[in-house]
PDB file of C-alpha atoms and ligand atoms in Angstrom:
ATOM      1  CA  UNK A   1       5.107 -12.334  13.762  1.00 68.00           C
ATOM      2  CA  UNK A   2       1.986 -12.862  11.718  1.00 77.00           C
ATOM      3  CA  UNK A   3      -1.075 -12.315  13.603  1.00 88.00           C
ATOM      4  CA  UNK A   4      -4.841 -12.209  13.322  1.00 95.00           C
ATOM      5  CA  UNK A   5      -6.801 -11.000  10.446  1.00 97.00           C
ATOM      6  CA  UNK A   6      -7.071  -7.182  10.088  1.00 97.00           C
ATOM      7  CA  UNK A   7      -8.438  -6.706   6.796  1.00 98.00           C
ATOM      8  CA  UNK A   8     -11.078  -8.776   5.046  1.00 98.00           C
ATOM      9  CA  UNK A   9     -12.069  -8.006   1.306  1.00 98.00           C
ATOM     10  CA  UNK A  10     -14.958 -10.196   0.631  1.00 97.00           C
ATOM     11  CA  UNK A  11     -16.755 -10.392  -2.948  1.00 98.00           C
ATOM     12  CA  UNK A  12     -15.827  -6.838  -3.600  1.00 98.00           C
ATOM     13  CA  UNK A  13     -16.799  -5.226  -7.075  1.00 98.00           C
ATOM     14  CA  UNK A  14     -16.473  -1.986  -8.543  1.00 98.00           C
ATOM     15  CA  UNK A  15     -18.122  -0.746 -11.737  1.00 97.00           C
ATOM     16  CA  UNK A  16     -17.644   2.304 -13.931  1.00 95.00           C
ATOM     17  CA  UNK A  17     -20.429   2.339 -16.280  1.00 93.00           C
ATOM     18  CA  UNK A  18     -20.155  -0.678 -18.418  1.00 93.00           C
ATOM     19  CA  UNK A  19     -16.426  -1.232 -17.077  1.00 94.00           C
ATOM     20  CA  UNK A  20     -16.086  -3.870 -14.415  1.00 96.00           C
ATOM     21  CA  UNK A  21     -12.816  -2.454 -12.745  1.00 97.00           C
ATOM     22  CA  UNK A  22     -12.914  -4.876  -9.798  1.00 98.00           C
ATOM     23  CA  UNK A  23     -14.846  -8.331  -9.969  1.00 97.00           C
ATOM     24  CA  UNK A  24     -15.609 -10.381  -6.979  1.00 97.00           C
ATOM     25  CA  UNK A  25     -12.328  -9.827  -5.246  1.00 97.00           C
ATOM     26  CA  UNK A  26     -11.483 -11.344  -2.167  1.00 97.00           C
ATOM     27  CA  UNK A  27      -8.508 -11.570   0.228  1.00 97.00           C
ATOM     28  CA  UNK A  28      -7.116 -10.992   3.867  1.00 97.00           C
ATOM     29  CA  UNK A  29      -4.525  -8.997   5.304  1.00 98.00           C
ATOM     30  CA  UNK A  30      -3.066 -10.429   8.803  1.00 97.00           C
ATOM     31  CA  UNK A  31      -1.495  -8.309  11.448  1.00 97.00           C
ATOM     32  CA  UNK A  32       2.322  -7.967  10.920  1.00 96.00           C
ATOM     33  CA  UNK A  33       2.240  -8.557   7.053  1.00 97.00           C
ATOM     34  CA  UNK A  34       3.289  -6.791   3.986  1.00 98.00           C
ATOM     35  CA  UNK A  35       0.903  -7.862   1.289  1.00 98.00           C
ATOM     36  CA  UNK A  36       1.607  -6.926  -2.244  1.00 97.00           C
ATOM     37  CA  UNK A  37      -1.191  -6.077  -4.691  1.00 97.00           C
ATOM     38  CA  UNK A  38       0.107  -6.292  -8.387  1.00 95.00           C
ATOM     39  CA  UNK A  39      -1.112  -6.637 -11.743  1.00 94.00           C
ATOM     40  CA  UNK A  40      -0.890  -5.409 -15.355  1.00 92.00           C
ATOM     41  CA  UNK A  41      -1.781  -1.690 -16.083  1.00 91.00           C
ATOM     42  CA  UNK A  42      -5.701  -1.298 -15.716  1.00 93.00           C
ATOM     43  CA  UNK A  43      -6.067  -4.443 -13.706  1.00 95.00           C
ATOM     44  CA  UNK A  44      -7.866  -2.462 -10.970  1.00 96.00           C
ATOM     45  CA  UNK A  45      -5.296  -2.200  -8.227  1.00 96.00           C
ATOM     46  CA  UNK A  46      -5.914   1.626  -7.641  1.00 94.00           C
ATOM     47  CA  UNK A  47      -9.611   1.045  -8.022  1.00 96.00           C
ATOM     48  CA  UNK A  48      -9.347  -1.735  -5.246  1.00 97.00           C
ATOM     49  CA  UNK A  49      -7.235   0.662  -2.833  1.00 96.00           C
ATOM     50  CA  UNK A  50      -9.892   3.385  -3.345  1.00 96.00           C
ATOM     51  CA  UNK A  51     -12.682   0.813  -2.650  1.00 97.00           C
ATOM     52  CA  UNK A  52     -10.953  -0.179   0.664  1.00 98.00           C
ATOM     53  CA  UNK A  53     -10.447   3.479   1.679  1.00 96.00           C
ATOM     54  CA  UNK A  54     -13.807   4.670   0.891  1.00 96.00           C
ATOM     55  CA  UNK A  55     -13.090   6.872  -2.485  1.00 95.00           C
ATOM     56  CA  UNK A  56     -15.088   4.744  -4.609  1.00 96.00           C
ATOM     57  CA  UNK A  57     -18.461   3.059  -3.879  1.00 96.00           C
ATOM     58  CA  UNK A  58     -18.167  -0.891  -3.939  1.00 97.00           C
ATOM     59  CA  UNK A  59     -20.366  -3.791  -3.654  1.00 97.00           C
ATOM     60  CA  UNK A  60     -19.490  -6.709  -1.253  1.00 98.00           C
ATOM     61  CA  UNK A  61     -18.022  -6.520   2.121  1.00 98.00           C
ATOM     62  CA  UNK A  62     -14.957  -4.848   3.655  1.00 98.00           C
ATOM     63  CA  UNK A  63     -14.075  -5.575   7.165  1.00 98.00           C
ATOM     64  CA  UNK A  64     -11.386  -4.013   9.411  1.00 97.00           C
ATOM     65  CA  UNK A  65     -10.994  -5.902  12.765  1.00 96.00           C
ATOM     66  CA  UNK A  66     -14.057  -7.785  12.119  1.00 96.00           C
ATOM     67  CA  UNK A  67     -16.278  -4.588  11.743  1.00 96.00           C
ATOM     68  CA  UNK A  68     -17.882  -3.871   8.258  1.00 97.00           C
ATOM     69  CA  UNK A  69     -16.505  -0.565   6.972  1.00 97.00           C
ATOM     70  CA  UNK A  70     -17.812  -0.767   3.503  1.00 95.00           C
ATOM     71  CA  UNK A  71     -20.638   1.972   4.158  1.00 93.00           C
ATOM     72  CA  UNK A  72     -18.358   4.487   5.780  1.00 97.00           C
ATOM     73  CA  UNK A  73     -16.936   7.660   4.343  1.00 97.00           C
ATOM     74  CA  UNK A  74     -13.054   7.831   3.924  1.00 96.00           C
ATOM     75  CA  UNK A  75     -12.388  10.185   7.047  1.00 95.00           C
ATOM     76  CA  UNK A  76     -14.358   7.678   9.287  1.00 96.00           C
ATOM     77  CA  UNK A  77     -12.236   4.759   7.689  1.00 97.00           C
ATOM     78  CA  UNK A  78      -9.361   6.520   8.643  1.00 95.00           C
ATOM     79  CA  UNK A  79     -10.232   6.936  12.134  1.00 94.00           C
ATOM     80  CA  UNK A  80     -11.120   3.191  12.243  1.00 95.00           C
ATOM     81  CA  UNK A  81      -7.420   2.919  11.474  1.00 96.00           C
ATOM     82  CA  UNK A  82      -6.894   2.725   7.601  1.00 97.00           C
ATOM     83  CA  UNK A  83      -3.784   4.937   6.647  1.00 95.00           C
ATOM     84  CA  UNK A  84      -3.467   5.758   3.023  1.00 92.00           C
ATOM     85  CA  UNK A  85      -0.705   7.274   0.906  1.00 87.00           C
ATOM     86  CA  UNK A  86      -1.236   8.658  -2.650  1.00 79.00           C
ATOM     87  CA  UNK A  87       0.836   8.571  -5.658  1.00 75.00           C
ATOM     88  CA  UNK A  88       1.111  12.441  -5.680  1.00 73.00           C
ATOM     89  CA  UNK A  89       3.367  13.378  -2.731  1.00 73.00           C
ATOM     90  CA  UNK A  90       2.963  16.582  -1.157  1.00 85.00           C
ATOM     91  CA  UNK A  91       5.493  17.387   1.493  1.00 93.00           C
ATOM     92  CA  UNK A  92       5.942  20.884   3.060  1.00 95.00           C
ATOM     93  CA  UNK A  93       9.184  21.887   1.522  1.00 95.00           C
ATOM     94  CA  UNK A  94       9.908  24.654   3.908  1.00 95.00           C
ATOM     95  CA  UNK A  95       9.381  22.283   7.059  1.00 96.00           C
ATOM     96  CA  UNK A  96      11.633  19.820   8.280  1.00 96.00           C
ATOM     97  CA  UNK A  97      11.012  16.088   7.938  1.00 96.00           C
ATOM     98  CA  UNK A  98      10.032  15.702  11.543  1.00 96.00           C
ATOM     99  CA  UNK A  99       7.462  18.508  11.077  1.00 95.00           C
ATOM    100  CA  UNK A 100       6.107  16.984   7.882  1.00 95.00           C
ATOM    101  CA  UNK A 101       5.587  13.692  10.002  1.00 95.00           C
ATOM    102  CA  UNK A 102       3.916  15.552  12.728  1.00 93.00           C
ATOM    103  CA  UNK A 103       1.285  16.635  10.266  1.00 90.00           C
ATOM    104  CA  UNK A 104       0.096  12.866  10.040  1.00 88.00           C
ATOM    105  CA  UNK A 105       0.151  12.253  13.780  1.00 87.00           C
ATOM    106  CA  UNK A 106       1.963  12.256  17.091  1.00 85.00           C
ATOM    107  CA  UNK A 107       4.026   9.193  16.841  1.00 83.00           C
ATOM    108  CA  UNK A 108       7.285  10.793  15.816  1.00 76.00           C
ATOM    109  CA  UNK A 109       9.146   7.504  16.982  1.00 89.00           C
ATOM    110  CA  UNK A 110       8.307   6.275  13.501  1.00 93.00           C
ATOM    111  CA  UNK A 111      11.515   8.067  11.942  1.00 94.00           C
ATOM    112  CA  UNK A 112      13.691   5.894  14.246  1.00 93.00           C
ATOM    113  CA  UNK A 113      11.663   2.658  13.437  1.00 91.00           C
ATOM    114  CA  UNK A 114      12.142   3.441   9.698  1.00 93.00           C
ATOM    115  CA  UNK A 115      15.820   3.953  10.240  1.00 92.00           C
ATOM    116  CA  UNK A 116      15.736   7.571   9.281  1.00 94.00           C
ATOM    117  CA  UNK A 117      15.976   9.361  12.562  1.00 95.00           C
ATOM    118  CA  UNK A 118      19.095  11.291  11.176  1.00 96.00           C
ATOM    119  CA  UNK A 119      16.778  13.008   8.669  1.00 96.00           C
ATOM    120  CA  UNK A 120      14.380  14.384  11.419  1.00 96.00           C
ATOM    121  CA  UNK A 121      15.855  17.892  11.079  1.00 96.00           C
ATOM    122  CA  UNK A 122      16.622  18.192   7.474  1.00 97.00           C
ATOM    123  CA  UNK A 123      14.363  20.513   5.418  1.00 97.00           C
ATOM    124  CA  UNK A 124      12.130  18.435   3.028  1.00 96.00           C
ATOM    125  CA  UNK A 125      13.493  20.569   0.131  1.00 96.00           C
ATOM    126  CA  UNK A 126      16.728  18.864   0.555  1.00 97.00           C
ATOM    127  CA  UNK A 127      15.563  15.224   0.501  1.00 96.00           C
ATOM    128  CA  UNK A 128      16.076  12.970  -2.352  1.00 94.00           C
ATOM    129  CA  UNK A 129      12.881  11.356  -4.297  1.00 93.00           C
ATOM    130  CA  UNK A 130      13.330   8.231  -2.462  1.00 93.00           C
ATOM    131  CA  UNK A 131      13.475  10.018   0.952  1.00 95.00           C
ATOM    132  CA  UNK A 132      10.384  12.128   0.044  1.00 94.00           C
ATOM    133  CA  UNK A 133       8.445   9.114  -0.733  1.00 93.00           C
ATOM    134  CA  UNK A 134       9.435   7.262   2.501  1.00 94.00           C
ATOM    135  CA  UNK A 135       8.544  10.454   4.452  1.00 95.00           C
ATOM    136  CA  UNK A 136       5.193  10.452   3.093  1.00 94.00           C
ATOM    137  CA  UNK A 137       4.831   6.824   4.221  1.00 94.00           C
ATOM    138  CA  UNK A 138       6.332   7.871   7.627  1.00 95.00           C
ATOM    139  CA  UNK A 139       3.768  10.672   7.807  1.00 94.00           C
ATOM    140  CA  UNK A 140       0.899   7.991   7.488  1.00 94.00           C
ATOM    141  CA  UNK A 141       2.532   5.765   9.969  1.00 94.00           C
ATOM    142  CA  UNK A 142       2.809   8.578  12.404  1.00 94.00           C
ATOM    143  CA  UNK A 143      -0.998   8.422  12.738  1.00 93.00           C
ATOM    144  CA  UNK A 144      -0.534   4.641  14.057  1.00 93.00           C
ATOM    145  CA  UNK A 145      -2.909   2.810  11.454  1.00 96.00           C
ATOM    146  CA  UNK A 146      -4.012  -0.610  11.955  1.00 96.00           C
ATOM    147  CA  UNK A 147      -3.224  -1.025   8.370  1.00 98.00           C
ATOM    148  CA  UNK A 148      -1.220   1.335   6.029  1.00 97.00           C
ATOM    149  CA  UNK A 149      -2.148   1.473   2.207  1.00 97.00           C
ATOM    150  CA  UNK A 150       0.820   2.412   0.179  1.00 96.00           C
ATOM    151  CA  UNK A 151       0.059   3.333  -3.269  1.00 94.00           C
ATOM    152  CA  UNK A 152       3.175   3.237  -5.409  1.00 94.00           C
ATOM    153  CA  UNK A 153       5.793   4.144  -2.907  1.00 94.00           C
ATOM    154  CA  UNK A 154       8.527   3.216  -5.368  1.00 94.00           C
ATOM    155  CA  UNK A 155       7.149   5.222  -8.413  1.00 93.00           C
ATOM    156  CA  UNK A 156       9.909   6.897 -10.211  1.00 91.00           C
ATOM    157  CA  UNK A 157      12.874   5.642  -8.167  1.00 95.00           C
ATOM    158  CA  UNK A 158      15.917   3.928  -9.480  1.00 94.00           C
ATOM    159  CA  UNK A 159      16.814   0.356  -8.374  1.00 94.00           C
ATOM    160  CA  UNK A 160      19.171   1.393  -5.670  1.00 95.00           C
ATOM    161  CA  UNK A 161      16.731   3.893  -4.220  1.00 95.00           C
ATOM    162  CA  UNK A 162      13.749   1.367  -4.492  1.00 96.00           C
ATOM    163  CA  UNK A 163      16.073  -1.288  -2.706  1.00 96.00           C
ATOM    164  CA  UNK A 164      16.874   1.374  -0.079  1.00 95.00           C
ATOM    165  CA  UNK A 165      13.127   2.162   0.449  1.00 96.00           C
ATOM    166  CA  UNK A 166      12.197  -1.689   0.627  1.00 97.00           C
ATOM    167  CA  UNK A 167      14.783  -2.056   3.456  1.00 96.00           C
ATOM    168  CA  UNK A 168      13.057   0.713   5.315  1.00 96.00           C
ATOM    169  CA  UNK A 169       9.608  -0.774   4.753  1.00 96.00           C
ATOM    170  CA  UNK A 170      10.822  -4.138   6.070  1.00 96.00           C
ATOM    171  CA  UNK A 171      12.180  -2.221   9.076  1.00 94.00           C
ATOM    172  CA  UNK A 172       8.722  -0.907   9.711  1.00 94.00           C
ATOM    173  CA  UNK A 173       7.136  -4.163   9.103  1.00 95.00           C
ATOM    174  CA  UNK A 174       9.492  -5.719  11.821  1.00 94.00           C
ATOM    175  CA  UNK A 175       8.386  -3.080  14.385  1.00 92.00           C
ATOM    176  CA  UNK A 176       4.885  -4.332  13.830  1.00 92.00           C
ATOM    177  CA  UNK A 177       3.409  -2.122  10.938  1.00 95.00           C
ATOM    178  CA  UNK A 178       0.963  -3.924   8.719  1.00 97.00           C
ATOM    179  CA  UNK A 179       1.004  -2.747   5.000  1.00 98.00           C
ATOM    180  CA  UNK A 180      -0.964  -3.436   1.864  1.00 98.00           C
ATOM    181  CA  UNK A 181       1.383  -2.154  -1.066  1.00 97.00           C
ATOM    182  CA  UNK A 182       0.637  -1.517  -4.806  1.00 96.00           C
ATOM    183  CA  UNK A 183       3.794  -1.124  -6.869  1.00 94.00           C
ATOM    184  CA  UNK A 184       4.974  -1.704 -10.350  1.00 91.00           C
ATOM    185  CA  UNK A 185       8.488  -2.458  -9.125  1.00 92.00           C
ATOM    186  CA  UNK A 186       8.475  -6.451  -9.305  1.00 91.00           C
ATOM    187  CA  UNK A 187      11.874  -6.502  -7.457  1.00 91.00           C
ATOM    188  CA  UNK A 188      10.689  -4.547  -4.671  1.00 95.00           C
ATOM    189  CA  UNK A 189       7.498  -6.343  -4.247  1.00 95.00           C
ATOM    190  CA  UNK A 190       8.867  -9.924  -4.667  1.00 95.00           C
ATOM    191  CA  UNK A 191      11.837  -8.870  -2.142  1.00 96.00           C
ATOM    192  CA  UNK A 192       9.668  -7.257   0.631  1.00 97.00           C
ATOM    193  CA  UNK A 193       6.072  -8.872   0.626  1.00 98.00           C
ATOM    194  CA  UNK A 194       5.271 -11.805   2.897  1.00 97.00           C
ATOM    195  CA  UNK A 195       2.206 -12.503   0.341  1.00 97.00           C
ATOM    196  CA  UNK A 196       1.199 -11.067  -2.936  1.00 97.00           C
ATOM    197  CA  UNK A 197      -2.237 -10.817  -4.529  1.00 97.00           C
ATOM    198  CA  UNK A 198      -2.396 -10.747  -8.427  1.00 95.00           C
ATOM    199  CA  UNK A 199      -5.172  -9.006 -10.112  1.00 96.00           C
ATOM    200  CA  UNK A 200      -5.904  -9.136 -13.749  1.00 94.00           C
ATOM    201  CA  UNK A 201      -8.894  -7.561 -15.527  1.00 93.00           C
ATOM    202  CA  UNK A 202     -10.317  -6.895 -12.029  1.00 96.00           C
ATOM    203  CA  UNK A 203     -10.186 -10.481 -10.854  1.00 96.00           C
ATOM    204  CA  UNK A 204      -7.708 -11.959  -8.207  1.00 97.00           C
ATOM    205  CA  UNK A 205      -6.064 -14.581 -10.327  1.00 95.00           C
ATOM    206  CA  UNK A 206      -3.634 -15.798  -7.822  1.00 95.00           C
ATOM    207  CA  UNK A 207      -2.454 -15.298  -4.050  1.00 95.00           C
ATOM    208  CA  UNK A 208       0.799 -16.700  -2.453  1.00 96.00           C
ATOM    209  CA  UNK A 209       4.148 -16.064  -1.377  1.00 96.00           C
ATOM    210  CA  UNK A 210       6.760 -14.347  -3.485  1.00 95.00           C
ATOM    211  CA  UNK A 211       8.117 -17.718  -4.518  1.00 94.00           C
ATOM    212  CA  UNK A 212       4.623 -18.962  -5.322  1.00 94.00           C
ATOM    213  CA  UNK A 213       3.894 -16.066  -7.710  1.00 93.00           C
ATOM    214  CA  UNK A 214       7.151 -16.175  -9.400  1.00 90.00           C
ATOM    215  CA  UNK A 215       6.483 -19.709 -10.524  1.00 90.00           C
ATOM    216  CA  UNK A 216       2.560 -19.262 -11.246  1.00 90.00           C
ATOM    217  CA  UNK A 217       2.056 -19.711 -14.971  1.00 88.00           C
ATOM    218  CA  UNK A 218      -1.286 -17.752 -14.694  1.00 86.00           C
ATOM    219  CA  UNK A 219       0.708 -14.760 -13.314  1.00 87.00           C
ATOM    220  CA  UNK A 220       3.506 -15.113 -16.058  1.00 84.00           C
ATOM    221  CA  UNK A 221       0.713 -15.371 -18.778  1.00 83.00           C
ATOM    222  CA  UNK A 222      -1.122 -12.102 -17.367  1.00 81.00           C
ATOM    223  CA  UNK A 223       2.164 -10.242 -17.424  1.00 78.00           C
ATOM    224  CA  UNK A 224       3.176 -11.473 -20.957  1.00 67.00           C
ATOM    225  CA  UNK A 225      -0.334 -10.783 -22.307  1.00 60.00           C
ATOM    226  CA  UNK A 226      -1.010 -14.533 -23.262  1.00 52.00           C
ATOM    227  CA  UNK A 227      -4.236 -16.041 -22.719  1.00 49.00           C
TER     228      UNK A 227
HETATM  229  P1  ATP B 301      -2.368   1.073 -13.368  1.00 70.72           P
HETATM  230  O1  ATP B 301      -1.364   0.097 -12.886  1.00 70.72           O
HETATM  231  O2  ATP B 301      -2.189   1.542 -14.696  1.00 70.72           O
HETATM  232  O3  ATP B 301      -2.316   2.198 -12.373  1.00 70.72           O
HETATM  233  P2  ATP B 301      -4.557  -0.195 -11.980  1.00 70.72           P
HETATM  234  O4  ATP B 301      -4.316  -1.717 -11.940  1.00 70.72           O
HETATM  235  O5  ATP B 301      -4.367   0.685 -10.824  1.00 70.72           O
HETATM  236  O6  ATP B 301      -3.857   0.353 -13.377  1.00 70.72           O
HETATM  237  P3  ATP B 301      -7.220   0.920 -12.345  1.00 70.72           P
HETATM  238  O7  ATP B 301      -6.665   2.317 -12.445  1.00 70.72           O
HETATM  239  O8  ATP B 301      -7.868   0.586 -11.109  1.00 70.72           O
HETATM  240  O9  ATP B 301      -6.146   0.102 -12.539  1.00 70.72           O
HETATM  241  O10 ATP B 301      -8.229   0.768 -13.546  1.00 70.72           O
HETATM  242  C1  ATP B 301      -9.062  -0.333 -13.669  1.00 70.72           C
HETATM  243  C2  ATP B 301     -10.033  -0.368 -14.699  1.00 70.72           C
HETATM  244  O11 ATP B 301     -11.120   0.819 -14.443  1.00 70.72           O
HETATM  245  C3  ATP B 301      -9.379   0.193 -16.081  1.00 70.72           C
HETATM  246  O12 ATP B 301     -10.062  -0.240 -17.116  1.00 70.72           O
HETATM  247  C4  ATP B 301      -9.583   1.785 -16.066  1.00 70.72           C
HETATM  248  O13 ATP B 301      -9.861   2.223 -17.323  1.00 70.72           O
HETATM  249  C5  ATP B 301     -11.081   1.865 -15.370  1.00 70.72           C
HETATM  250  N1  ATP B 301     -11.305   3.147 -14.682  1.00 70.72           N
HETATM  251  C6  ATP B 301     -10.437   3.389 -13.561  1.00 70.72           C
HETATM  252  N2  ATP B 301     -10.805   4.546 -12.950  1.00 70.72           N
HETATM  253  C7  ATP B 301     -11.936   4.856 -13.773  1.00 70.72           C
HETATM  254  C8  ATP B 301     -12.925   5.900 -13.679  1.00 70.72           C
HETATM  255  N3  ATP B 301     -12.952   6.978 -12.924  1.00 70.72           N
HETATM  256  N4  ATP B 301     -13.921   5.879 -14.743  1.00 70.72           N
HETATM  257  C9  ATP B 301     -14.240   5.014 -15.614  1.00 70.72           C
HETATM  258  N5  ATP B 301     -13.231   3.851 -15.568  1.00 70.72           N
HETATM  259  C10 ATP B 301     -12.240   3.956 -14.611  1.00 70.72           C
END
């Protein structure tokens, strides 16, 4: 069930010199949701994830459970409950899946909740790319974050691997995990997210359910590059 607001992004801006990468962005994430963050290349998605997790300075307010975290360094935001995966996945190939997951925290029950308990004793070197990417998510979830920020978990996966990953992420959500997801795989985002935020040129141009987003002319325009 969807619960209270966990994350509030309020008038957030990020500039790199003359480039405004994120411009007055605002949205909420509620407990129990998977929220997708999409937009064309250069829209500001990674920059916004960096701003939320503390890897890039931002103006505006970012609150986690009502408490301002915008001034905190990344490790203190992590301690406050923000988990984050990165695009470059680094598993320890010589360790098992369970051991890799324990690097991130002690909640090893996460493998069962993701439906991959059968992989626990498999060496990471034996995993498929999709399995590797899910294990990197599991490692973050093992730290029991209030909110998990997932950066392109389906990058490089074919459509059947991506569907498999999506089913596992839905299972995580159904077990109570809240996620903010950036991905270029529209089939994945539209099929698993409860709500979607669309960025274009640093601005939030739409928010809504997958159906709202599919039928939004501004979103279609942003992707097709028409004004
Ligand atoms: P992609 O889908 O291609 O990953 P994105 O939506 O994640 O794109 P960002 O990578 O956040 O977009 O980039 C947003 C804007 O900020 C772009 O114009 C980009 O060129 C610029 N930008 C990003 N990082 C930096 C940086 N470190 N220095 C200068 N400009 C940057």
